[in-house]
CSV table of C-alpha atoms in Angstrom, one decimal:
chain,number,residue,atom,x,y,z
A,28,ASP,CA,-74.2,-18.1,131.4
A,29,GLU,CA,-71.1,-18.4,129.1
A,30,ALA,CA,-71.9,-22.1,128.5
A,31,ASN,CA,-75.2,-21.3,126.7
A,32,CYS,CA,-75.4,-19.0,123.7
A,33,ASN,CA,-78.2,-18.9,121.1
A,34,GLY,CA,-79.6,-22.2,122.3
A,35,LEU,CA,-76.3,-24.0,122.0
A,36,THR,CA,-73.9,-25.2,124.7
A,37,TYR,CA,-70.2,-24.4,124.4
A,38,GLY,CA,-67.8,-26.2,126.6
A,39,LYS,CA,-68.7,-29.3,128.5
A,40,TYR,CA,-70.5,-30.3,131.7
A,41,CYS,CA,-69.0,-33.4,133.3
A,42,TYR,CA,-69.1,-35.4,136.5
A,43,GLN,CA,-66.2,-35.0,139.0
A,44,GLY,CA,-65.0,-38.5,139.3
A,45,ASP,CA,-67.3,-40.5,141.5
A,46,THR,CA,-68.5,-37.6,143.6
A,47,GLY,CA,-71.7,-36.9,141.6
A,48,ASN,CA,-70.8,-33.2,141.5
A,49,ILE,CA,-71.0,-31.6,138.1
A,50,SER,CA,-68.3,-29.3,136.7
A,51,TYR,CA,-68.3,-27.0,133.7
A,52,ILE,CA,-65.2,-26.9,131.5
A,53,GLN,CA,-64.8,-23.9,129.2
A,54,PRO,CA,-64.1,-24.8,125.6
A,55,LYS,CA,-60.4,-23.7,125.8
A,56,TYR,CA,-59.8,-26.2,128.6
A,57,ILE,CA,-61.4,-29.3,126.9
A,58,CYS,CA,-58.7,-32.0,126.5
A,59,THR,CA,-56.3,-30.2,128.9
A,60,VAL,CA,-54.9,-31.3,132.3
A,61,LEU,CA,-57.7,-29.2,133.9
A,62,HIS,CA,-60.3,-31.3,132.1
A,63,GLU,CA,-58.6,-34.4,133.2
A,64,GLN,CA,-58.4,-33.2,136.9
A,65,LYS,CA,-62.0,-32.0,137.0
A,66,CYS,CA,-63.8,-34.8,135.2
A,67,SER,CA,-64.1,-38.5,135.3
A,68,ASN,CA,-61.8,-40.7,133.3
A,69,GLU,CA,-64.7,-41.9,131.2
A,70,ASP,CA,-65.4,-38.2,130.2
A,71,VAL,CA,-61.8,-37.5,129.3
A,72,LEU,CA,-61.6,-40.5,126.9
A,73,ILE,CA,-63.3,-38.4,124.2
A,74,CYS,CA,-60.0,-36.6,123.9
A,75,ASP,CA,-57.9,-39.5,122.8
A,76,PRO,CA,-57.4,-39.0,119.0
A,77,LYS,CA,-57.0,-42.8,118.6
A,78,ILE,CA,-60.5,-43.6,119.9
A,79,THR,CA,-62.6,-40.5,119.4
A,80,PRO,CA,-65.7,-40.8,117.1
A,81,GLU,CA,-65.0,-37.2,115.8
A,82,GLU,CA,-63.8,-37.0,112.2
A,83,ASN,CA,-61.9,-33.8,112.6
A,84,VAL,CA,-58.8,-33.7,114.7
A,85,CYS,CA,-56.2,-30.9,114.8
A,86,GLU,CA,-52.8,-30.1,116.1
A,87,THR,CA,-53.3,-28.1,119.2
A,88,PHE,CA,-51.0,-25.7,121.0
A,89,SER,CA,-50.4,-25.0,124.6
A,90,LEU,CA,-52.2,-22.0,126.1
A,91,GLY,CA,-49.0,-21.5,128.0
A,92,ASN,CA,-50.2,-20.0,131.2
A,93,THR,CA,-50.0,-22.9,133.6
A,94,TYR,CA,-49.6,-26.6,133.9
A,95,MET,CA,-53.4,-27.0,133.9
A,96,ASP,CA,-53.6,-25.4,130.5
A,97,GLU,CA,-51.4,-28.1,128.9
A,98,PRO,CA,-53.1,-30.3,126.3
A,99,LEU,CA,-53.4,-34.0,127.0
A,100,TYR,CA,-52.5,-34.9,123.4
A,101,ASN,CA,-50.8,-33.2,120.5
A,102,LEU,CA,-53.9,-33.9,118.4
A,103,VAL,CA,-57.3,-33.1,119.7
A,104,PRO,CA,-60.8,-33.7,118.3
A,105,VAL,CA,-62.8,-30.8,117.1
A,106,PHE,CA,-66.2,-31.1,118.8
A,107,ASN,CA,-69.4,-29.2,118.1
A,108,PHE,CA,-69.2,-27.8,121.6
A,109,THR,CA,-65.6,-26.4,121.0
A,110,SER,CA,-66.1,-25.3,117.4
A,111,CYS,CA,-66.3,-21.5,116.7
A,112,THR,CA,-65.5,-20.4,120.2
A,113,PRO,CA,-63.7,-17.1,120.8
A,114,THR,CA,-60.5,-19.0,121.7
A,115,ILE,CA,-58.8,-20.7,118.7
A,116,LEU,CA,-57.8,-24.2,119.8
A,117,CYS,CA,-56.2,-25.5,116.6
A,118,ARG,CA,-53.0,-24.4,114.9
A,119,ASN,CA,-54.7,-24.6,111.5
A,120,CYS,CA,-57.9,-22.9,112.8
A,121,ILE,CA,-60.1,-25.8,111.6
A,122,ASP,CA,-62.1,-25.3,114.8
A,123,GLN,CA,-63.3,-21.9,113.4
A,124,PHE,CA,-65.1,-23.6,110.4
A,125,ASN,CA,-68.5,-25.2,110.0
A,126,CYS,CA,-70.1,-23.3,112.8
A,127,THR,CA,-73.5,-24.6,114.0
A,128,ASP,CA,-74.3,-21.1,115.4
A,129,GLN,CA,-74.5,-18.8,112.4
A,130,SER,CA,-74.1,-15.7,114.6
A,131,ARG,CA,-70.5,-16.8,115.3
A,132,VAL,CA,-69.6,-16.9,111.7
A,133,GLY,CA,-67.3,-14.0,110.8
A,134,VAL,CA,-67.6,-14.3,107.0
A,135,THR,CA,-70.3,-15.9,104.9
A,136,CYS,CA,-70.3,-16.3,101.2
A,137,LYS,CA,-72.7,-17.8,98.6
A,138,ILE,CA,-71.6,-20.8,96.7
A,139,HIS,CA,-74.0,-21.8,93.9
A,140,GLY,CA,-76.6,-19.5,95.5
A,141,TYR,CA,-76.4,-21.0,99.0
A,142,VAL,CA,-74.9,-19.5,102.0
């Protein structure tokens, strides 16, 4: 399952509106039109950079393939479940730093003896 790797979940499971059905959204589609279409309004509120509890937000870019790939906002939060995924979501690559899953870290270095 692409959503689960090394005990962590990447992407997001959400309820499809009021149907009670559950959808899986890949990390690259979090905070896009597809996310908005497949999930309840309450679930998509996490994407609003004005109200998100996330500290890190970044300027995103369009994946450019279809309308469904378009981001909902120019700034998007960097969530633990979108950080360090194979698809770079942020123009400044901040989503590729501070990885919870150490197996996804491309380069490690010691600072004062700590990795």
